[in-house]
Amino acid sequence: VYVFYQLWSCWLNDPRVSVATMHTTHLHCHSYSRHPNVCNRARSSHALCSPSGRLGQRQRAIAQHDEYGPSTSSASSSSTSAGTGAAKHEPCMASRRGVAAATAAAMLSAIPAGPAQALKTVTLKDGSSVEVYEHGMSLSIVGLRGSVPAQWILDYKSALGRYAGFALGQRPHLNDIYKELAKPGDRNSAGAADVATLGDAWLGPAIKEGLLQPIPKARTQRWWRGMSPRWQALVTRDAQGNPSPDGEVYGAPYRWGCTVVAYRRDRLESRGGRQISDWSDLLQPKLEGRVAMTDSSREFMGIALKTLGFGFNATARQLAAGGVGVQELAGALRALRKQVKLFSARDHVRALSAGDVWAVVGWSQELTLVGERSNAMEVIVPRSGTSLFADLWAVPAHAHGGHLQRGPSPLLPSWLEFGLAPARVASLPGLKTGASPILLPDAPLTTPTGRATAAPSMQPGVLNHDGGYMPADPACLRASEFLLPLDADTVALYREALELSSQPAAAAAAAAQPAAAK
C-alpha cells in the first residue's frame, strides 16, 4: 500500500490519548474482504502502542515513520505486508509499514475523509483498490511581537521535525490581536489561528463577546496539572468572562510582568526626600508634581486603594465594610493626583529620563531598561504588593486546524506545555523580558475584606541585573494581584470617585451632598 503516515506518541500530552487523535494520514480501504486481517494487525499494533508497550514507554518521544514513495519496490513490499501471506508477522518497530498500514486502516477507516483529497488510488495485485489520503498536521500561532523568545521557535521546530508545519505571525499590540479575533474569514488573521496571544485583562471581554473557545480537555493535560492554583484561578472563567472555579479553562500563561516604580534616588535624597519603598511614599511632599504615571485609570485607582490599605480589586461592598465611602476614596485619589505631573502611555518614561519628574509608575519591561542606563536610577516593586499582568495563549472561537477542520490543531497541547516546561525558564528569567509563570509565587487572587492577607515585605523589591530582575524577597509578589473584572456597583463607585477627585475639594463636597441626601 502506498502510505503517507506519521504516528505521534503524545510526548508532551497524556499518554492515554489514542493514536487516532494524532494521525496525519487517513487510509480508506475499498476491499472489505481484507478488513478482518487488518483488524488482527490493529490489535497487535494497539498492544505495541499501549502505555505498557514499547512505544508507550517512550511517552515523551516522537515515533516518526517514513514516507514511502511511489517506487515499485515500496508498493510491492506494502502489498505483501497487507496480504494474507504476511499475516503471521506481527507489526513491530522494525516493520514500520506494518504499524502504519494496520493502525491507519483499522482505527481510521470508519472516519470520513473530510476536507482531504485522495492523493492516489492504488490497485493491488488481487484487483482491490486502496485510496490514500493525507492530513498534514500544522500549528498556526499569532503572538505579540517580542513576547515569544526566538529560541522557543527554533527548539519547537526542531522537535517537530519535517513531519508537521509551524507558522508564527506577530502583531505589535494586543489590541491588534483582539480586533482580529472578530475576523475569522481572513486566513492570516488571529481569528483563524489555532492559538493567539491575549492579555489577562482582555480575557474577560473576549469570552463575553464569544471570541474565544475553551481549551479542549485542558484539565486532563499535563501543563494544567503543573500550574499553581493562582494561575488556574486566573484562567478559569464562566461564560461571562468572570473568574469561576466551576468554569472552563480559557487560557494558558507563558509570561508575566508587573507595575513597578522607577525613581531618581540621587535627586530625591539630595533634596531631603526619603527613598521609595511602598505606594504611600509617592505622597511625600518632596514629590509633589514630580511623578509620572501610565495612562490607566484602573492602575491609578488601584494605587489610591493601596494607600488606603486595600487591594487593587477591592469592591464597593468591601470598601463600605472598611468604612471607606466615595468621599474617602475621592480624597485618596485627589491626594495622589496632586503628586502627578503627567499621565501618558508613552511620555512618562521620557519625562523621567529628561529629569522633568523624579519618579515614574509603569510596566516592568520598560522601566527595567531605564534602570540599566543609570546607576542613580532605582527600580522597585512596592513591598505591599503591586498589580500583575500576564500574556496568555487563548484559542479563537473559529480555530479550525483540528480534525475535520474543527477546533484547534492536535499539536496545541504540546505547544502549551513547551512554554511551561522548566527548561524554558532560562528564556524568561525575570521581569526585564517578562518572567516565566514558574517564577511567580503562589498566593490568593482575592480576599473577603479586600485587604492584603500576605505579610508585606520588610524591604522594597529592588530590581537589578544581579538579582535577575526579580525582587530578592518574594513577599511583595505574594501580596500582588491580577486586575480582575469588577461588578457594576464597584464600577459605578470608581467612576464617581474619579469624577469627584478631578474637582477641587470644596466643590466635590458640595456636589456630593445632594447625592448623599438622596
Coordinates of C-alpha atoms in Angstrom, one line a residue:
V1 CA 0.0 0.0 0.0
Y2 CA 1.2 3.5 -0.9
V3 CA 1.1 5.0 2.6
F4 CA 1.9 8.5 4.0
Y5 CA 1.6 8.2 7.7
Q6 CA 3.2 9.5 10.8
L7 CA 2.5 8.0 14.2
W8 CA 2.6 10.6 17.1
S9 CA 3.1 9.2 20.6
C10 CA 2.0 12.3 22.6
W11 CA 5.4 13.2 24.1
L12 CA 4.0 16.2 25.8
N13 CA 0.4 15.1 26.4
D14 CA -1.5 12.4 28.3
P15 CA -0.2 9.0 27.1
R16 CA -3.7 7.7 27.1
V17 CA -4.6 9.8 24.1
S18 CA -5.4 7.4 21.3
V19 CA -3.4 7.2 18.1
A20 CA -6.5 8.2 16.1
T21 CA -6.3 11.7 17.6
M22 CA -2.8 12.3 16.4
H23 CA -2.8 11.0 12.9
T24 CA -1.5 12.6 9.7
T25 CA -2.9 10.2 7.2
H26 CA -6.3 8.6 6.6
L27 CA -6.2 5.2 4.8
H28 CA -9.6 4.1 3.4
C29 CA -9.7 0.5 2.1
H30 CA -12.3 -0.3 -0.5
S31 CA -11.6 -4.1 -0.3
Y32 CA -13.9 -5.1 2.6
S33 CA -12.8 -8.7 2.4
R34 CA -9.4 -7.6 3.8
H35 CA -10.7 -5.9 7.0
P36 CA -10.6 -9.0 9.3
N37 CA -6.9 -9.5 8.6
V38 CA -6.2 -5.8 9.1
C39 CA -8.1 -5.8 12.4
N40 CA -5.9 -8.6 13.7
R41 CA -2.9 -6.4 12.8
A42 CA -4.5 -3.4 14.5
R43 CA -4.9 -5.4 17.8
S44 CA -1.2 -6.2 17.7
S45 CA -0.2 -2.7 17.0
H46 CA -2.5 -1.4 19.7
A47 CA -0.7 -3.6 22.2
L48 CA 2.6 -2.2 20.9
C49 CA 1.4 1.4 21.4
S50 CA -0.3 0.9 24.8
P51 CA 1.3 2.6 27.8
S52 CA 2.9 -0.7 28.8
G53 CA 4.1 -1.4 25.3
R54 CA 7.4 -0.4 23.6
L55 CA 6.1 2.9 22.3
G56 CA 4.2 3.7 25.5
Q57 CA 7.4 3.5 27.4
R58 CA 8.7 6.5 25.4
Q59 CA 5.9 8.9 26.2
R60 CA 8.0 12.0 25.6
A61 CA 9.4 10.8 22.3
I62 CA 8.0 11.2 18.8
A63 CA 7.8 7.9 16.9
Q64 CA 8.4 9.1 13.4
H65 CA 7.6 6.9 10.5
D66 CA 9.0 7.3 7.0
E67 CA 7.0 8.5 4.0
Y68 CA 7.0 5.8 1.2
G69 CA 7.4 6.9 -2.3
P70 CA 5.8 5.5 -5.4
S71 CA 8.6 3.2 -6.3
T72 CA 7.8 -0.3 -7.4
S73 CA 9.7 -1.9 -4.6
S74 CA 7.9 0.1 -1.9
A75 CA 4.4 -0.6 -3.4
S76 CA 5.2 -4.3 -3.7
S77 CA 6.5 -4.6 -0.2
S78 CA 3.5 -2.8 1.2
S79 CA 1.1 -5.0 -0.7
T80 CA 2.8 -8.1 0.6
S81 CA 2.6 -7.0 4.2
A82 CA -1.1 -6.1 3.9
G83 CA -1.9 -9.5 2.3
T84 CA -2.7 -12.8 3.9
G85 CA 0.8 -14.2 3.3
A86 CA 2.2 -11.7 5.8
A87 CA -0.5 -12.2 8.5
K88 CA 1.8 -14.3 10.7
H89 CA 4.3 -11.5 11.1
E90 CA 3.5 -9.1 13.9
P91 CA 3.9 -5.4 13.3
C92 CA 6.9 -4.1 15.2
M93 CA 9.3 -1.2 15.3
A94 CA 11.4 -3.0 12.7
S95 CA 8.3 -3.2 10.4
R96 CA 7.0 0.4 10.4
R97 CA 5.0 -0.2 7.2
G98 CA 3.0 -2.8 9.1
V99 CA 2.3 -0.5 12.0
A100 CA 1.2 2.3 9.7
A101 CA -1.0 0.3 7.5
A102 CA -2.6 -1.7 10.2
T103 CA -3.3 1.1 12.6
A104 CA -4.5 3.6 10.0
A105 CA -6.8 1.1 8.3
A106 CA -8.3 -0.3 11.5
M107 CA -8.7 2.8 13.5
L108 CA -9.4 5.4 10.8
S109 CA -11.4 3.6 8.1
A110 CA -14.6 4.5 9.8
I111 CA -13.7 8.2 9.9
P112 CA -14.9 10.2 6.9
A113 CA -12.2 11.7 4.8
G114 CA -13.4 15.3 5.5
P115 CA -11.7 18.0 3.5
A116 CA -8.7 16.0 2.5
Q117 CA -8.3 14.9 -1.1
A118 CA -7.3 11.5 -2.3
L119 CA -3.6 11.6 -3.3
K120 CA -3.7 8.4 -5.2
T121 CA -5.7 5.3 -5.9
V122 CA -3.6 2.2 -5.8
T123 CA -4.7 -1.1 -7.5
L124 CA -3.4 -4.1 -5.7
K125 CA -2.5 -7.5 -7.4
D126 CA -5.8 -9.1 -6.3
G127 CA -7.7 -6.3 -8.1
S128 CA -8.8 -4.4 -5.0
S129 CA -8.1 -0.7 -4.8
V130 CA -6.9 1.5 -1.9
E131 CA -7.2 5.3 -1.7
V132 CA -4.6 7.2 0.2
Y133 CA -5.4 10.4 2.0
E134 CA -3.0 12.8 3.7
H135 CA -4.0 15.0 6.6
G136 CA -1.0 17.2 7.4
M137 CA -0.7 18.4 11.0
S138 CA 0.3 22.0 11.5
L139 CA 0.1 24.7 14.2
S140 CA -0.8 28.3 13.4
I141 CA 0.1 30.9 16.1
V142 CA -0.4 34.6 16.3
G143 CA 1.6 36.2 19.0
L144 CA 2.5 39.6 20.5
R145 CA 5.7 40.8 18.8
G146 CA 8.7 40.2 21.0
S147 CA 6.8 38.1 23.6
V148 CA 7.9 34.7 22.2
P149 CA 11.7 34.0 22.6
A150 CA 13.4 33.2 19.3
Q151 CA 15.0 30.1 20.9
W152 CA 11.5 28.7 21.6
I153 CA 10.7 28.8 17.9
L154 CA 13.9 27.1 16.9
D155 CA 13.6 24.4 19.6
Y156 CA 9.9 23.7 18.8
K157 CA 10.5 23.4 15.1
S158 CA 13.4 21.1 15.8
A159 CA 11.2 18.9 17.9
L160 CA 8.5 18.7 15.2
G161 CA 11.0 17.8 12.5
R162 CA 9.8 17.7 8.9
Y163 CA 6.5 15.9 9.6
A164 CA 4.4 18.9 10.8
G165 CA 4.0 22.6 9.9
F166 CA 4.5 25.5 12.2
A167 CA 3.6 29.1 11.5
L168 CA 4.0 32.1 13.8
G169 CA 2.6 35.5 12.9
Q170 CA 3.3 38.5 15.2
R171 CA 1.4 41.7 15.9
P172 CA 2.8 44.9 17.5
H173 CA -0.1 45.4 20.0
L174 CA -2.6 43.2 21.9
N175 CA -5.3 45.5 20.6
D176 CA -4.5 44.4 17.1
I177 CA -4.9 40.7 18.0
Y178 CA -8.1 41.4 19.8
K179 CA -9.6 43.1 16.8
E180 CA -8.6 40.2 14.5
L181 CA -10.4 37.7 16.7
A182 CA -13.6 39.0 15.3
K183 CA -12.4 38.4 11.7
P184 CA -12.1 34.7 11.2
G185 CA -12.7 35.0 7.4
D186 CA -9.2 36.3 6.9
R187 CA -7.0 33.2 6.8
N188 CA -4.0 35.2 8.1
S189 CA -5.8 36.8 11.0
A190 CA -5.7 35.8 14.7
G191 CA -9.3 34.7 14.4
A192 CA -8.3 31.9 12.1
A193 CA -5.3 30.7 14.1
D194 CA -5.1 27.7 16.3
V195 CA -3.9 29.9 19.3
A196 CA -3.2 33.5 19.8
T197 CA -1.7 35.8 22.5
L198 CA -4.1 37.7 24.7
G199 CA -3.5 39.7 27.8
D200 CA -5.3 38.6 31.0
A201 CA -7.2 41.9 31.1
W202 CA -8.6 41.2 27.7
L203 CA -9.7 37.6 28.6
G204 CA -13.0 38.5 30.2
P205 CA -14.3 40.8 27.4
A206 CA -13.2 38.3 24.7
I207 CA -15.1 35.5 26.4
K208 CA -18.2 37.6 26.9
E209 CA -18.2 38.6 23.2
G210 CA -17.8 35.0 22.0
L211 CA -14.4 35.5 20.5
L212 CA -12.8 32.6 22.3
Q213 CA -13.5 28.9 23.0
P214 CA -12.3 26.8 25.9
I215 CA -9.0 25.0 25.5
P216 CA -10.1 21.4 24.7
K217 CA -9.6 18.9 27.5
A218 CA -7.3 21.3 29.4
R219 CA -7.8 19.7 32.8
T220 CA -6.6 16.3 31.5
Q221 CA -3.3 17.7 30.2
R222 CA 0.0 17.8 32.0
W223 CA 0.7 21.5 31.6
W224 CA -2.5 22.3 33.5
R225 CA -1.7 19.9 36.4
G226 CA 1.7 21.6 36.7
M227 CA 0.3 25.1 37.1
S228 CA -0.1 26.7 40.6
P229 CA -3.6 27.3 41.9
R230 CA -3.1 31.0 41.4
W231 CA -2.7 30.6 37.6
Q232 CA -5.5 28.1 37.4
A233 CA -7.9 30.5 39.1
L234 CA -6.9 33.3 36.7
V235 CA -7.7 31.5 33.5
T236 CA -10.8 29.5 34.7
R237 CA -13.8 31.7 33.6
D238 CA -17.6 31.4 33.3
A239 CA -19.5 32.3 30.1
Q240 CA -19.5 36.0 31.0
G241 CA -15.7 36.0 31.4
N242 CA -15.7 36.2 35.2
P243 CA -13.4 34.0 37.3
S244 CA -15.2 30.9 38.4
P245 CA -13.9 27.6 39.9
D246 CA -16.6 25.8 38.0
G247 CA -15.9 27.5 34.7
E248 CA -13.9 26.4 31.6
V249 CA -10.2 26.9 31.0
Y250 CA -9.7 29.7 28.5
G251 CA -6.0 30.5 28.7
A252 CA -2.5 29.2 29.3
P253 CA 0.0 31.7 30.7
Y254 CA 3.5 31.9 29.3
R255 CA 5.0 35.1 30.7
W256 CA 4.0 37.8 33.2
G257 CA 5.1 41.2 34.5
C258 CA 4.0 43.8 37.0
T259 CA 3.7 47.5 37.7
V260 CA 6.9 49.0 39.2
V261 CA 8.2 52.3 40.4
A262 CA 11.4 53.8 39.0
Y263 CA 12.9 56.9 40.6
R264 CA 16.0 59.1 40.8
R265 CA 17.4 58.2 44.2
D266 CA 20.1 60.9 44.0
R267 CA 17.8 63.8 43.3
L268 CA 15.2 62.7 45.9
E269 CA 17.7 62.2 48.7
S270 CA 19.7 65.3 47.9
R271 CA 16.5 67.4 48.5
G272 CA 15.6 65.8 51.8
G273 CA 13.2 63.2 50.5
R274 CA 13.1 59.6 51.6
Q275 CA 13.6 56.5 49.4
I276 CA 10.5 55.0 47.8
S277 CA 9.7 51.5 49.2
D278 CA 5.9 51.5 49.0
W279 CA 3.0 53.3 47.3
S280 CA 2.4 55.7 50.3
D281 CA 5.9 57.1 49.7
L282 CA 4.7 58.6 46.5
L283 CA 2.6 61.0 48.6
Q284 CA 5.7 62.7 50.3
P285 CA 5.8 66.5 49.9
K286 CA 9.1 66.4 48.0
L287 CA 7.4 64.5 45.1
E288 CA 4.6 66.9 44.6
G289 CA 4.3 67.5 40.9
R290 CA 7.3 65.2 40.3
V291 CA 5.6 61.9 39.5
A292 CA 4.6 60.5 36.1
M293 CA 2.2 57.6 35.6
T294 CA 1.0 55.4 32.8
D295 CA -2.3 56.5 31.4
S296 CA -4.6 53.8 33.1
S297 CA -7.5 54.8 35.3
R298 CA -7.6 51.3 36.7
E299 CA -3.9 51.5 37.8
F300 CA -4.5 55.0 39.2
M301 CA -7.4 53.8 41.2
G302 CA -5.6 50.7 42.4
I303 CA -2.6 52.7 43.7
A304 CA -5.0 55.0 45.6
L305 CA -6.6 51.9 47.1
K306 CA -3.2 50.6 48.2
T307 CA -2.5 53.9 50.1
L308 CA -5.8 53.2 52.0
G309 CA -4.7 49.7 52.8
F310 CA -6.9 47.9 50.3
G311 CA -6.0 45.7 47.3
F312 CA -6.3 46.5 43.6
N313 CA -9.5 44.5 43.3
A314 CA -11.4 45.9 46.3
T315 CA -15.1 46.0 45.7
A316 CA -17.7 48.6 46.7
R317 CA -19.0 46.2 49.4
Q318 CA -15.6 45.6 50.8
L319 CA -14.8 49.3 50.9
A320 CA -18.1 50.0 52.7
A321 CA -17.3 47.3 55.2
G322 CA -14.0 49.0 55.8
G323 CA -15.5 52.4 56.4
V324 CA -14.5 53.9 53.0
G325 CA -17.1 55.7 51.0
V326 CA -17.0 57.7 47.8
Q327 CA -15.7 60.8 49.6
E328 CA -12.8 59.0 51.3
L329 CA -11.9 57.3 48.0
A330 CA -12.1 60.6 46.1
G331 CA -9.8 62.2 48.7
A332 CA -7.2 59.5 48.3
L333 CA -7.4 60.0 44.5
R334 CA -7.1 63.7 44.9
A335 CA -4.0 63.4 47.1
L336 CA -2.4 61.1 44.6
R337 CA -3.4 63.3 41.6
K338 CA -1.6 66.3 43.3
Q339 CA 1.7 64.4 43.0
V340 CA 1.3 63.5 39.3
K341 CA 2.6 65.8 36.7
L342 CA 1.9 63.6 33.7
F343 CA -0.4 60.8 32.7
S344 CA 0.9 59.2 29.5
A345 CA 1.4 55.8 27.9
R346 CA 4.5 57.0 26.0
D347 CA 6.0 60.2 27.5
H348 CA 6.1 59.1 31.2
V349 CA 9.4 57.3 30.7
R350 CA 10.9 60.1 28.6
A351 CA 10.0 62.6 31.3
L352 CA 12.0 60.6 33.9
S353 CA 15.0 60.4 31.6
A354 CA 14.8 64.1 30.9
G355 CA 14.6 65.0 34.6
D356 CA 11.2 66.5 34.4
V357 CA 10.0 64.1 37.0
W358 CA 11.8 62.2 39.7
A359 CA 9.6 59.1 39.9
V360 CA 7.5 57.2 37.3
V361 CA 5.0 54.3 37.6
G362 CA 4.9 52.0 34.7
W363 CA 5.3 48.4 33.3
S364 CA 8.3 46.3 34.4
Q365 CA 9.5 45.5 30.9
E366 CA 10.0 49.2 30.0
L367 CA 11.3 50.5 33.4
T368 CA 13.9 47.9 33.9
L369 CA 15.6 49.1 30.7
V370 CA 15.6 52.6 32.1
G371 CA 17.2 51.4 35.3
E372 CA 20.0 49.8 33.3
R373 CA 21.1 53.2 31.9
S374 CA 21.9 55.0 35.1
N375 CA 23.3 53.9 38.4
A376 CA 21.3 56.7 40.1
M377 CA 18.0 55.1 38.9
E378 CA 16.4 52.6 41.2
V379 CA 13.5 50.3 40.1
I380 CA 11.4 48.7 42.8
V381 CA 8.3 46.5 43.4
P382 CA 6.4 48.2 46.2
R383 CA 6.6 46.0 49.3
S384 CA 2.9 45.9 50.0
G385 CA 2.3 44.4 46.5
T386 CA 1.5 45.6 43.1
S387 CA -0.6 44.8 40.1
L388 CA 0.3 41.9 37.9
F389 CA -0.4 41.2 34.2
A390 CA 0.2 38.2 32.0
D391 CA 0.3 37.2 28.4
L392 CA -1.8 34.1 27.8
W393 CA -2.3 31.6 24.9
A394 CA -6.0 31.5 24.1
V395 CA -7.9 29.6 21.4
P396 CA -10.0 31.7 18.9
A397 CA -13.7 30.7 18.6
H398 CA -13.2 29.9 14.9
A399 CA -10.0 27.9 15.2
H400 CA -10.2 25.1 12.6
G401 CA -6.9 23.4 12.5
G402 CA -8.1 20.2 14.1
H403 CA -9.7 17.0 12.7
L404 CA -12.3 17.7 10.1
Q405 CA -11.4 21.4 10.4
R406 CA -13.0 21.7 13.9
G407 CA -11.2 23.1 16.9
P408 CA -7.5 23.8 17.3
S409 CA -4.7 21.7 16.0
P410 CA -3.8 18.5 17.9
L411 CA -0.4 20.0 18.3
L412 CA -1.7 22.6 20.7
P413 CA -1.2 20.7 24.0
S414 CA 2.5 20.2 23.1
W415 CA 3.0 23.9 22.4
L416 CA 1.3 24.9 25.7
E417 CA 3.4 22.5 27.7
F418 CA 6.5 23.5 25.8
G419 CA 6.2 27.1 27.1
L420 CA 5.5 26.0 30.7
A421 CA 8.4 23.5 30.9
P422 CA 11.1 24.2 33.5
A423 CA 13.6 24.2 30.7
R424 CA 12.0 27.4 29.3
V425 CA 12.7 29.4 32.5
A426 CA 16.1 30.3 31.1
S427 CA 14.5 32.2 28.2
L428 CA 12.3 34.3 30.5
P429 CA 14.4 34.6 33.7
G430 CA 13.0 37.9 35.1
L431 CA 10.9 41.0 34.7
K432 CA 13.1 42.6 32.1
T433 CA 11.7 40.4 29.4
G434 CA 8.7 39.0 31.2
A435 CA 9.1 36.2 33.6
S436 CA 8.1 32.5 33.3
P437 CA 4.9 31.6 35.2
I438 CA 7.0 29.2 37.2
L439 CA 8.7 32.1 38.9
L440 CA 5.5 33.7 40.3
P441 CA 5.0 32.6 43.9
D442 CA 1.5 31.3 44.7
A443 CA -1.0 33.4 46.6
P444 CA -4.8 34.0 46.7
L445 CA -6.2 36.2 44.0
T446 CA -8.7 37.9 46.2
T447 CA -9.6 38.3 49.9
P448 CA -13.0 38.6 51.5
T449 CA -12.1 42.0 53.0
G450 CA -10.3 43.4 50.0
R451 CA -7.2 43.9 52.2
A452 CA -3.9 42.1 51.7
T453 CA -3.5 38.8 53.6
A454 CA 0.1 38.1 52.7
A455 CA 2.6 39.8 55.0
P456 CA 4.3 42.7 53.2
S457 CA 8.0 42.6 52.5
M458 CA 10.2 44.3 55.1
Q459 CA 12.3 45.7 52.3
P460 CA 11.5 47.1 48.8
G461 CA 11.7 44.7 45.9
V462 CA 14.7 46.3 44.2
L463 CA 15.2 45.1 40.6
N464 CA 18.7 44.8 39.2
H465 CA 20.8 42.7 37.0
D466 CA 22.5 40.8 39.9
G467 CA 19.1 39.6 41.1
G468 CA 17.9 38.6 37.6
Y469 CA 15.5 41.5 37.7
M470 CA 13.4 39.8 40.3
P471 CA 12.8 41.0 43.9
A472 CA 15.0 39.3 46.4
D473 CA 12.1 39.0 48.8
P474 CA 9.2 37.3 47.1
A475 CA 6.7 38.5 49.8
C476 CA 5.9 41.6 47.7
L477 CA 4.9 39.3 44.8
R478 CA 2.7 37.1 47.0
A479 CA 0.8 40.3 48.0
S480 CA 0.4 41.3 44.4
E481 CA -2.8 40.8 42.3
F482 CA -4.0 40.4 38.8
L483 CA -6.7 43.0 37.8
L484 CA -10.0 41.1 37.7
P485 CA -13.4 42.1 36.3
L486 CA -15.4 44.4 38.5
D487 CA -19.1 44.2 39.4
A488 CA -21.5 47.0 38.4
D489 CA -21.7 48.6 41.8
T490 CA -17.9 48.8 42.1
V491 CA -17.6 50.3 38.6
A492 CA -20.2 53.0 39.5
L493 CA -18.3 53.8 42.7
Y494 CA -15.0 54.1 41.0
R495 CA -16.4 56.4 38.3
E496 CA -18.0 58.7 40.8
A497 CA -14.8 58.9 42.9
L498 CA -12.7 59.6 39.8
E499 CA -15.0 62.4 38.8
L500 CA -15.1 64.0 42.2
S501 CA -11.3 63.7 42.5
S502 CA -10.8 65.9 39.5
Q503 CA -12.7 68.7 41.2
P504 CA -11.5 71.0 44.0
A505 CA -12.2 69.6 47.4
A506 CA -14.9 72.2 48.3
A507 CA -16.7 71.8 45.0
A508 CA -16.6 68.0 45.3
A509 CA -18.0 68.1 48.9
A510 CA -20.9 70.3 47.7
A511 CA -21.6 68.1 44.7
A512 CA -21.7 65.0 47.0
Q513 CA -24.2 66.5 49.5
P514 CA -27.3 66.1 47.2
A515 CA -26.3 62.6 46.3
A516 CA -25.9 61.7 50.0
A517 CA -29.3 63.2 50.9
K518 CA -31.0 61.4 48.1

